C-alpha positions as a printed NumPy array, in Angstrom:
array([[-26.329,  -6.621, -42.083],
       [-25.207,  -8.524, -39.148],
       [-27.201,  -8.112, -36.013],
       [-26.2  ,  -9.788, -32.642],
       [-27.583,  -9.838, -29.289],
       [-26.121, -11.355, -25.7  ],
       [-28.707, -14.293, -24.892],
       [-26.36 , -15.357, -21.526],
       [-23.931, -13.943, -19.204],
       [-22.986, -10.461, -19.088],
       [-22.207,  -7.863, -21.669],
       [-19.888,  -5.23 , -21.993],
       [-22.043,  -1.906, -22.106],
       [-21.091,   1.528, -24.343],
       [-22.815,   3.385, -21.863],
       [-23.665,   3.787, -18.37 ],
       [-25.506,   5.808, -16.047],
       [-25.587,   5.608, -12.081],
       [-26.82 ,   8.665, -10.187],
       [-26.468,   8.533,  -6.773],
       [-27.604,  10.963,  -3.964],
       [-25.191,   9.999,  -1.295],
       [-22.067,   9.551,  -4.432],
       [-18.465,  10.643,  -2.723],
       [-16.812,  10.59 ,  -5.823],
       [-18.363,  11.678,  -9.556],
       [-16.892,  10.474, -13.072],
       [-17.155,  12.311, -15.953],
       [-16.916,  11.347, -19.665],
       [-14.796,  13.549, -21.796],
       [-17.261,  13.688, -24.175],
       [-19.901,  15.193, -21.968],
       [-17.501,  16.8  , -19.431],
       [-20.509,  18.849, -17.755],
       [-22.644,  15.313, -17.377],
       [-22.016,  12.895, -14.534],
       [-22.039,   9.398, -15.794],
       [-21.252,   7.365, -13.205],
       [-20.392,   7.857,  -9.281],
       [-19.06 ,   6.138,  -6.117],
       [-20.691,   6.257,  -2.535],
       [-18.639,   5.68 ,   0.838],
       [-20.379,   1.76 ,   0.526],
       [-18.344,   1.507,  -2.737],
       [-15.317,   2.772,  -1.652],
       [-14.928,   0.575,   1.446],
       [-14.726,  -2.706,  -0.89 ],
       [-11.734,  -0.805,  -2.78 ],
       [-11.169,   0.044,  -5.697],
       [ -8.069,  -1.305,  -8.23 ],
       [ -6.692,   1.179, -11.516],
       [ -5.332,  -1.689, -13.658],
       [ -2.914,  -0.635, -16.806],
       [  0.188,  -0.047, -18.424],
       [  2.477,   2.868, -17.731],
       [  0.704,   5.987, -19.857],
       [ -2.66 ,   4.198, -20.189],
       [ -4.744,   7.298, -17.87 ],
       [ -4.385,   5.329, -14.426],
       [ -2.675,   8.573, -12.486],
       [ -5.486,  10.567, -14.244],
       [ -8.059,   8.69 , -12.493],
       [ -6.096,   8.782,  -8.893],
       [ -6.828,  13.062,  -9.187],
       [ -9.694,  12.847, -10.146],
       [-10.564,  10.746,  -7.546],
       [ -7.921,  11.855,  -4.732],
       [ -9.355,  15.908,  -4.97 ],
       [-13.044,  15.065,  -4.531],
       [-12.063,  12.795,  -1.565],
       [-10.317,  15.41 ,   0.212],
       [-12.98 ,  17.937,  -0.57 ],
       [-15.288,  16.079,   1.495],
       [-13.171,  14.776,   4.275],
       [-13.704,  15.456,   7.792],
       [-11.654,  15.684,  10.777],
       [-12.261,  12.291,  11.255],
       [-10.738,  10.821,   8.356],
       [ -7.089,  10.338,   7.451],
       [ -5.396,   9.876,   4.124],
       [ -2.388,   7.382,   3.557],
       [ -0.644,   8.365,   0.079],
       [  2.288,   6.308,  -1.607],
       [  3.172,   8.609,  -3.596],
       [  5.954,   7.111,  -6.459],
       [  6.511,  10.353,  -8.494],
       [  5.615,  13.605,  -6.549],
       [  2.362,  14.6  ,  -8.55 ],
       [ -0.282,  13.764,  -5.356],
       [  1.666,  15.901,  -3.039],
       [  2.169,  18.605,  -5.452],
       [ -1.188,  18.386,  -6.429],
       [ -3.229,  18.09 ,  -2.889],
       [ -0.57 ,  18.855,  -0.597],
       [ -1.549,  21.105,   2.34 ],
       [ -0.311,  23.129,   5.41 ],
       [ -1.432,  20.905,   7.926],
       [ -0.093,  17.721,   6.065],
       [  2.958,  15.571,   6.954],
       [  5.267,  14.346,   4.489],
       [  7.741,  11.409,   4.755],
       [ 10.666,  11.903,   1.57 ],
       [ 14.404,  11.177,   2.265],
       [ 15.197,  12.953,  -1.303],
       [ 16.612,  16.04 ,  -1.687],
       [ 13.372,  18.105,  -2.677],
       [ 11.555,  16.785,   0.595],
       [ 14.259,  16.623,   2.941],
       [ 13.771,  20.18 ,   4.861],
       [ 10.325,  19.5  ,   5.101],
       [ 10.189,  16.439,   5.769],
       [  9.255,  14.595,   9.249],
       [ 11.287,  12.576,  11.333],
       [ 10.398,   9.004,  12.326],
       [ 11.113,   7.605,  15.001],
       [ 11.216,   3.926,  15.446],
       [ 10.555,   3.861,  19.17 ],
       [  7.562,   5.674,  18.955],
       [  5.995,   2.842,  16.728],
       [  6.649,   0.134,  19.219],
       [  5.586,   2.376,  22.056],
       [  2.079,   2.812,  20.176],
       [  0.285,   0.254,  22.424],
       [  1.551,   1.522,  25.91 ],
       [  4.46 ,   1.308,  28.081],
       [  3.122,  -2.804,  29.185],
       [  6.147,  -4.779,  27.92 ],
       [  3.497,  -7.395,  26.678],
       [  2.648,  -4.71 ,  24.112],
       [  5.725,  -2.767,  22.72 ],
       [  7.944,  -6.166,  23.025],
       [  5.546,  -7.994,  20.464],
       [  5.805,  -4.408,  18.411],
       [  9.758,  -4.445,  18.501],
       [  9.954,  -8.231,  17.095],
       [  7.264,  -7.407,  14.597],
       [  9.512,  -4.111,  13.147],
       [ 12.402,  -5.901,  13.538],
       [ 11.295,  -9.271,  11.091],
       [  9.665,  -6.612,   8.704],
       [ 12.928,  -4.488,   8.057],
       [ 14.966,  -8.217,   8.143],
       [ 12.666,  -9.802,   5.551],
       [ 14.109, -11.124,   2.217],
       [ 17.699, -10.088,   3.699],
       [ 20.543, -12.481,   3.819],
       [ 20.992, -15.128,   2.531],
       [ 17.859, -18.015,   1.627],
       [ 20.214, -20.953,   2.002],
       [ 21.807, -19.905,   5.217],
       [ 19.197, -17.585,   7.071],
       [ 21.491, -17.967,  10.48 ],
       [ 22.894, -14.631,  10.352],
       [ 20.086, -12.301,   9.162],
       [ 18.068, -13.994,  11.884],
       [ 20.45 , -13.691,  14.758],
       [ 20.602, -10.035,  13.267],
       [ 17.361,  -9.96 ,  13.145],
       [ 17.284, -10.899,  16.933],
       [ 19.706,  -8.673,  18.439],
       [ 17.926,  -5.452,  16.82 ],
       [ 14.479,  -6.756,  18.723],
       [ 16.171,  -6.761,  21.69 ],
       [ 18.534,  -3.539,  21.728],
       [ 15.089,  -1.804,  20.98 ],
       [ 14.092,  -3.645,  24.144],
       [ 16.802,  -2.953,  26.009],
       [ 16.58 ,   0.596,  25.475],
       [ 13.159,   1.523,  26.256],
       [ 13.468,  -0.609,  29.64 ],
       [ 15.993,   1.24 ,  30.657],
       [ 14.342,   4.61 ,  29.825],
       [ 10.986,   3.135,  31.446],
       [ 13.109,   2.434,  34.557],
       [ 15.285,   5.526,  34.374],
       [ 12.365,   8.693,  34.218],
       [ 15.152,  11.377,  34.841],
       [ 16.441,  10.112,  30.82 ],
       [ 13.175,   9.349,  29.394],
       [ 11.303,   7.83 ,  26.708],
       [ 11.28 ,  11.061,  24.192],
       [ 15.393,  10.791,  24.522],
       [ 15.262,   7.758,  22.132],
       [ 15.627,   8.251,  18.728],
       [ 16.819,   6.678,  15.484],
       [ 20.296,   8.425,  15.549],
       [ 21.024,   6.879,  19.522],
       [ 19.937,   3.733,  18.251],
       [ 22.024,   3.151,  15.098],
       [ 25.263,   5.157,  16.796],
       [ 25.118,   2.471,  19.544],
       [ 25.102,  -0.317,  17.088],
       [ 27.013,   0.205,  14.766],
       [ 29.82 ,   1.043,  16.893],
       [ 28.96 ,  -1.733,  19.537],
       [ 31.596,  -4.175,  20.55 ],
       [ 31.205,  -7.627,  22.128],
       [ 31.865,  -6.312,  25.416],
       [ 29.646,  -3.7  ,  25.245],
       [ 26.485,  -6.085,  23.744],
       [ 27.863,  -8.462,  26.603],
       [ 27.214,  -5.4  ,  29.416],
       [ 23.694,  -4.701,  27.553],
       [ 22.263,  -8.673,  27.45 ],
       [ 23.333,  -9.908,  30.47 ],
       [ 21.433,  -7.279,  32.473],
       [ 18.356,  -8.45 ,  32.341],
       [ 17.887, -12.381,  32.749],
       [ 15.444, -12.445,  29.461],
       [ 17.867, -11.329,  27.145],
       [ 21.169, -13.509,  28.176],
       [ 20.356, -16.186,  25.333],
       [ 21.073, -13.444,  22.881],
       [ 24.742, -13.617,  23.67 ],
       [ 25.34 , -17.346,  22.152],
       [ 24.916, -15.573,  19.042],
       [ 28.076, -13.474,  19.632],
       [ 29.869, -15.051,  21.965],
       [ 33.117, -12.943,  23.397],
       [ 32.151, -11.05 ,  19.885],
       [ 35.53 , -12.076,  17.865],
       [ 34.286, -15.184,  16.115],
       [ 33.544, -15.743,  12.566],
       [ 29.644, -16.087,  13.645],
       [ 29.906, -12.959,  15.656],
       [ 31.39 , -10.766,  12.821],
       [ 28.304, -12.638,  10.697],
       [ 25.871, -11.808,  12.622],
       [ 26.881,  -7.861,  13.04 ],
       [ 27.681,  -7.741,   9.62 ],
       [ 24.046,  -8.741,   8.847],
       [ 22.879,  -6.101,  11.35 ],
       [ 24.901,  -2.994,  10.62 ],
       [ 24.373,  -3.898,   6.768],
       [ 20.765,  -3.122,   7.679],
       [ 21.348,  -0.184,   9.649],
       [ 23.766,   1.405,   6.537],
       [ 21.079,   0.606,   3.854],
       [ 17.636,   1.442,   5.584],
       [ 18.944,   4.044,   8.669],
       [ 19.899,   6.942,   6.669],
       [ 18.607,  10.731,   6.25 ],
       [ 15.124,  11.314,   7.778],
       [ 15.323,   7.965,   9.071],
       [ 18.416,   8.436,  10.914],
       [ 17.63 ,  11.581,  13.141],
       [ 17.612,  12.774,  16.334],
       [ 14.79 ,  14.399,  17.849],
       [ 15.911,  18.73 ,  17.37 ],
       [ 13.796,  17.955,  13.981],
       [ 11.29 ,  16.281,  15.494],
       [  9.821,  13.391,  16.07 ],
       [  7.152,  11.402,  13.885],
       [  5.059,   8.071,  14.226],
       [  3.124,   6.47 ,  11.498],
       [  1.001,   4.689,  14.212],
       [  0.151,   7.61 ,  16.106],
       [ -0.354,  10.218,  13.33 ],
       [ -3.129,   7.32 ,  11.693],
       [ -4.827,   7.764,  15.508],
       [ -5.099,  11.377,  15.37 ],
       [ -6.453,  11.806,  11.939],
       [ -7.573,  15.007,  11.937],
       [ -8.107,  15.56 ,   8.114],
       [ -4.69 ,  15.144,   7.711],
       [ -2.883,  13.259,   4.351],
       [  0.025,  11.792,   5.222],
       [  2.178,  11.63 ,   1.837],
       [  5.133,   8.826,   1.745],
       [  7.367,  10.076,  -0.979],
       [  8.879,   7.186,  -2.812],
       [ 13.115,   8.324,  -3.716],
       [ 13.279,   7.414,  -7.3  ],
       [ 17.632,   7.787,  -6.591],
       [ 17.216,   4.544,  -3.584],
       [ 14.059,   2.986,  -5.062],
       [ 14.294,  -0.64 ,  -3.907],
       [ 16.89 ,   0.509,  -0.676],
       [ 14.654,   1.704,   1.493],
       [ 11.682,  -0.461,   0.224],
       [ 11.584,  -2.12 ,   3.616],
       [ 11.099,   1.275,   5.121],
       [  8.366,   2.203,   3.003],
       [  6.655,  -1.292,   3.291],
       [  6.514,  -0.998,   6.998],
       [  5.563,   2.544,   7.379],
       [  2.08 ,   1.478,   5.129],
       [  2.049,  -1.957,   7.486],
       [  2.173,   0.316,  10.05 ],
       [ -0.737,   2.17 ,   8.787],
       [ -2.821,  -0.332,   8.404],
       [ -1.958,  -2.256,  11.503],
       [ -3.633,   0.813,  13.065],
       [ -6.431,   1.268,  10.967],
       [ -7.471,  -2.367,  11.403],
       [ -7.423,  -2.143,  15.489],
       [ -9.677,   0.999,  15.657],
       [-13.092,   0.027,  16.738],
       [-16.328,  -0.722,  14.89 ],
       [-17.775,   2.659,  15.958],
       [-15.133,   5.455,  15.895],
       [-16.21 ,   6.425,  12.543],
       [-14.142,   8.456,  10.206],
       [-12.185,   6.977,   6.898],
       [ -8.681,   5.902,   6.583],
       [ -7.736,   6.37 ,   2.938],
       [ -4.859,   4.167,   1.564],
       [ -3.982,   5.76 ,  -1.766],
       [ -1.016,   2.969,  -3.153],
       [  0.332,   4.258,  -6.576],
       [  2.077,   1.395,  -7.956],
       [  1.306,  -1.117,  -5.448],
       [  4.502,  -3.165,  -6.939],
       [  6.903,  -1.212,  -4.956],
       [  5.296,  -1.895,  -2.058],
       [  6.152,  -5.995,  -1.714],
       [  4.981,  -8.59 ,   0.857],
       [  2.666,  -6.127,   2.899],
       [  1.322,  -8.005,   5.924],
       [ -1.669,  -6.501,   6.458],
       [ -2.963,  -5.851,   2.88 ],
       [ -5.143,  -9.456,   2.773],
       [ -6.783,  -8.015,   6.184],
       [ -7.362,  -4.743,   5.233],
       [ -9.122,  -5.652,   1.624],
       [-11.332,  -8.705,   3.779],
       [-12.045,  -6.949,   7.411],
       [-11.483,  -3.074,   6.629],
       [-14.546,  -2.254,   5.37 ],
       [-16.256,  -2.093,   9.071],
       [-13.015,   0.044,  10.246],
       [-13.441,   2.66 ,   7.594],
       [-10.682,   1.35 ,   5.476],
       [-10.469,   2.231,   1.939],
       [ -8.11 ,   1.272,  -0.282],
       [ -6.968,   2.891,  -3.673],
       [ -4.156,   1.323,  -5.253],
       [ -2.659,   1.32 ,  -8.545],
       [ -1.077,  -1.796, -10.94 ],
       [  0.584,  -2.263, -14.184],
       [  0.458,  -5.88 , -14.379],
       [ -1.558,  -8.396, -12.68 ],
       [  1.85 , -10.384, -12.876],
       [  3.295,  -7.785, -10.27 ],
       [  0.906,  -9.284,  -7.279],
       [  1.52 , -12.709,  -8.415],
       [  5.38 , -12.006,  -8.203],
       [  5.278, -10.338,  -5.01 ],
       [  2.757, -12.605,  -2.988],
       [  2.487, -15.67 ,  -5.272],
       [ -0.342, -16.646,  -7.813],
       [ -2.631, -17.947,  -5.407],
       [ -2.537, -15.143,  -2.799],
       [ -2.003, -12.773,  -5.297],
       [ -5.708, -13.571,  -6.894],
       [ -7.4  , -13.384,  -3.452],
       [ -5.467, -10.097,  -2.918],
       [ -6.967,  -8.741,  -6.438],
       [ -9.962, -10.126,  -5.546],
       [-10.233,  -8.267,  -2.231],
       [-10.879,  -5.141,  -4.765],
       [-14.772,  -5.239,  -5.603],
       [-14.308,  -2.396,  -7.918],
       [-11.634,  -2.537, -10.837],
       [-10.986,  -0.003, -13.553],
       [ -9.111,  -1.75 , -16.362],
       [ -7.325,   0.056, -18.599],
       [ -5.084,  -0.803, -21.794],
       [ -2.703,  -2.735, -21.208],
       [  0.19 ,  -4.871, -23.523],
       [  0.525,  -7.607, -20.794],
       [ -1.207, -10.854, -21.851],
       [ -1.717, -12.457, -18.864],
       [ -3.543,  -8.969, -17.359],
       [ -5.937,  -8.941, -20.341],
       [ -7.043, -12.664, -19.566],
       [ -7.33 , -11.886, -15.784],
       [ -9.889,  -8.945, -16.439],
       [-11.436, -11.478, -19.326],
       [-12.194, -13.85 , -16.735],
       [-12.962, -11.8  , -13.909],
       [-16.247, -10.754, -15.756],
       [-17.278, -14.408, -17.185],
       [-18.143, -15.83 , -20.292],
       [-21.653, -15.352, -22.367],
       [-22.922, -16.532, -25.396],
       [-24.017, -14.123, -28.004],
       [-26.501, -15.204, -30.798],
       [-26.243, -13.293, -34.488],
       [-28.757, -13.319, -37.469],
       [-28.071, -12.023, -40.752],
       [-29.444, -12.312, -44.169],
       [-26.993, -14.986, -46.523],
       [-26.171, -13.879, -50.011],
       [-29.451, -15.961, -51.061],
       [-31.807, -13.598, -48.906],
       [-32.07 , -16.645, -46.027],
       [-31.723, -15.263, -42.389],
       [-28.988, -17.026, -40.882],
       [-28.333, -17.307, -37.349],
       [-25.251, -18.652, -35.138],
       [-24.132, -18.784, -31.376],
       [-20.58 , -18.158, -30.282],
       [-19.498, -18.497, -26.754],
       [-16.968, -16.172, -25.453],
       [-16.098, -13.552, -22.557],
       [-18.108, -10.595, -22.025],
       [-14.746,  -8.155, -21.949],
       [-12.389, -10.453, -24.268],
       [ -8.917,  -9.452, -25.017],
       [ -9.437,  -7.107, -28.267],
       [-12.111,  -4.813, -25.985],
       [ -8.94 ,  -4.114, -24.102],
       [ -6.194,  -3.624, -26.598],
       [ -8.653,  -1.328, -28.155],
       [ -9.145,   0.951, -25.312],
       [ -7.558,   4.331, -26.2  ],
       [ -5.579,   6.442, -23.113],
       [ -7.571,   7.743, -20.196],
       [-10.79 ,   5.089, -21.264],
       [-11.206,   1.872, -19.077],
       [-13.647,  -1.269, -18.787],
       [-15.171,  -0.294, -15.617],
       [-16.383,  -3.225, -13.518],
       [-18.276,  -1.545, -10.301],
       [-19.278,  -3.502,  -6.804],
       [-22.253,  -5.016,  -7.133],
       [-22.844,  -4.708, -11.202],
       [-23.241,  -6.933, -12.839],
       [-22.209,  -5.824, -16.441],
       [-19.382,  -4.334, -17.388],
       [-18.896,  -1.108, -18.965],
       [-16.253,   1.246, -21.335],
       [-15.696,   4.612, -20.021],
       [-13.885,   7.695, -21.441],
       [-12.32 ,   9.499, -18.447],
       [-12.334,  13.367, -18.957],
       [ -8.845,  15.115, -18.165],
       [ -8.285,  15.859, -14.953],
       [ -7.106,  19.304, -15.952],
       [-10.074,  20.151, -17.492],
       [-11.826,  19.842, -14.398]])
């Protein structure tokens, strides 16, 4: 009989117990469904918290579990952010007093509509403010657009779209009679897409700032010119459409300004399976725009801001992600989010920002996975050890041996059956498997 025993590093435990008197959020094993085994306190949850694993592996299991205990004990001073890619967090925790963003046809009634001017007017009326806002929304909805070789005309687009957002809350500023709650998304894209050169010549040259914008257009009949709009209205057709392309008789919504108010609220992004990667510039902005908020409340307002990212793939190239994992935690900041691959942050933000962006996530839950490269991120994330084994040789001699090796290595995790994980908590040192019970049988 072969005995072993860990004599440096960590170890990967079969069991483990935490209780906690101030725990937020309780785990139980599906083997003893009426025992806690292991919980999470608001500390925890501020340094975030990753579900790693392949499609099927238990990860949206986890995210109710989690997500319905959360809003149990919420306040009126917290506010929930939720990506949600197929419907079931909405369904599941929805409430009256919710918003919901979802251009598909099952959300569409219900949904609210956002308006774009309202996000750069979140700082004020000082055009130091909302001017920096409109450039910001414009280069997020222009990014990865046009072409790499020759980014001329998606930057000149890019441009004019900045400034017409400009233009059009100056003139509202300076015109009360009109006012700012006449703007909406439907004004805005009408005017541009059916814009001439004349009538972009009229707009520009009225205010002194904004006359360099015309040497992009010229009289508005050049090759450049039809470039340049072609770029912009291209834009306007793929990310300005239903909800996103109202006027105000619906309403009016702002990501920015909803995050303020908080008031218990969840605010549920439905992700439209039929225009997917379309509108992913919308969606990546509205969560930018979330966080951008969260991140410039102060130190002591208090309250949570929940960021619950289901497949955090589909979100690409978020801007404020690195801030919110590093300097959230003192603005109540907690993110949840949701991978398949490890690969998927490395292809969005690169392999070196893509590792300081996993690492921003003090908690992991890794589940089974087939991708290679995932297994050896989660093997090394915990370390190596060295485990020494005696056993008694054929000849009745008691043998004993070192190997070296990692404390989770790659067969722990292609063993792990569906809904258990190698759970790696803030602050623990050892690893340990967990068997999450069913959500439904809660």
């Amino acid at each position: 009989m072969e005995n072993s025993k860990v004599i440096f590093g960590n170890e990967l435990l079969d069991a483990y117990k935490n209780d906690m008197d101030n725990a937020v959020v309780n785990y139980w094993d599906r083997t003893y469904p009426k025992q806690v085994h292991f919980s999470l306190n608001y500390s925890m949850l501020s340094r975030h918290l990753l579900l790693l694993g392949g499609a099927g592996s238990g990860k949206t299991n986890v995210f109710k579990l989690t997500m319905t205990q959360l809003r149990e004990k919420a306040s009126t001073n917290d506010v929930f952010i939720v990506f949600d890619t197929k419907g079931d967090f909405y369904e599941g925790f929805g409430k009256d007093m919710d918003l919901i963003l979802g251009n598909s046809k099952e959300y569409r009634e219900k949904s609210q509509r956002w308006n774009i001017y309202d996000e750069v007017l979140a700082d004020g009326e000082n055009p130091e403010d909302y001017e920096v806002n409109a450039r910001e929304i414009a280069a997020s909805l222009f990014e990865d657009r046009g072409s790499s070789s020759q980014p001329f005309f998606s930057n000149a687009a890019r441009d004019i779209f900045a400034h017409a957002l400009i233009y059009f809350i100056r003139e509202a500023v300076n015109n009360p009679a009109d006012g700012l709650r006449k703007l909406n998304n439907k004004s805005l894209t009408d005017f541009l897409l059916n814009a001439n050169g004349s009538d972009y010549e009229k707009m520009f040259n009225k205010y002194s700032d904004m006359k360099g914008v015309m040497s992009y257009l010229g009289d508005g009949t050049s090759n450049q010119a039809l470039g340049v709009l072609g770029e912009l209205k291209s834009m306007l057709y793929d990310l300005f459409i239903g909800v996103f392309n109202d006027n105000d008789m619906h309403g009016r919504f702002s990501m920015r300004d909803s995050v303020r108010k908080k008031q218990g609220r969840a605010i549920f992004i439905e992700y439209d399976l039929m225009t997917g990667e379309t509108l992913t510039p919308i969606y990546r902005l509205l969560v930018d725009l979330a966080l951008k908020e969260a991140l410039g409340r102060s130190d002591s307002e208090g309250g949570n801001v929940y960021m619950i990212l289901d497949e955090l793939k589909l979100l690409p190239k978020l801007k404020h992600m690195d801030d919110a994992l590093n300097f959230g935690r003192g603005k109540g900041v907690k993110v949840i989010a949701g991978l398949q691959s490890i690969n998927q942050l490395y292809d969005i933000y690169g392999e070196a920002k893509g590792k300081v962006i996993a690492g921003g996530f003090s908690t992991l839950f890794a589940f089974h996975t087939s991708d290679n490269e995932s297994r050896e991120y989660v093997s090394k994330l915990f370390g190596t050890n060295v485990v020494g084994y005696h056993y008694t040789g054929i000849d009745g001699v008691i043998e004993k041996r070192e190997r070296e090796g990692y404390a989770v290595e790659t067969w722990d995790q292609s063993s792990l059956n569906i809904g258990e994980a190698v759970i790696g908590l803030a602050d623990n040192e050892n690893p340990f498997l967990f068997q999450f019970t069913e959500y439904k049988d809660r």
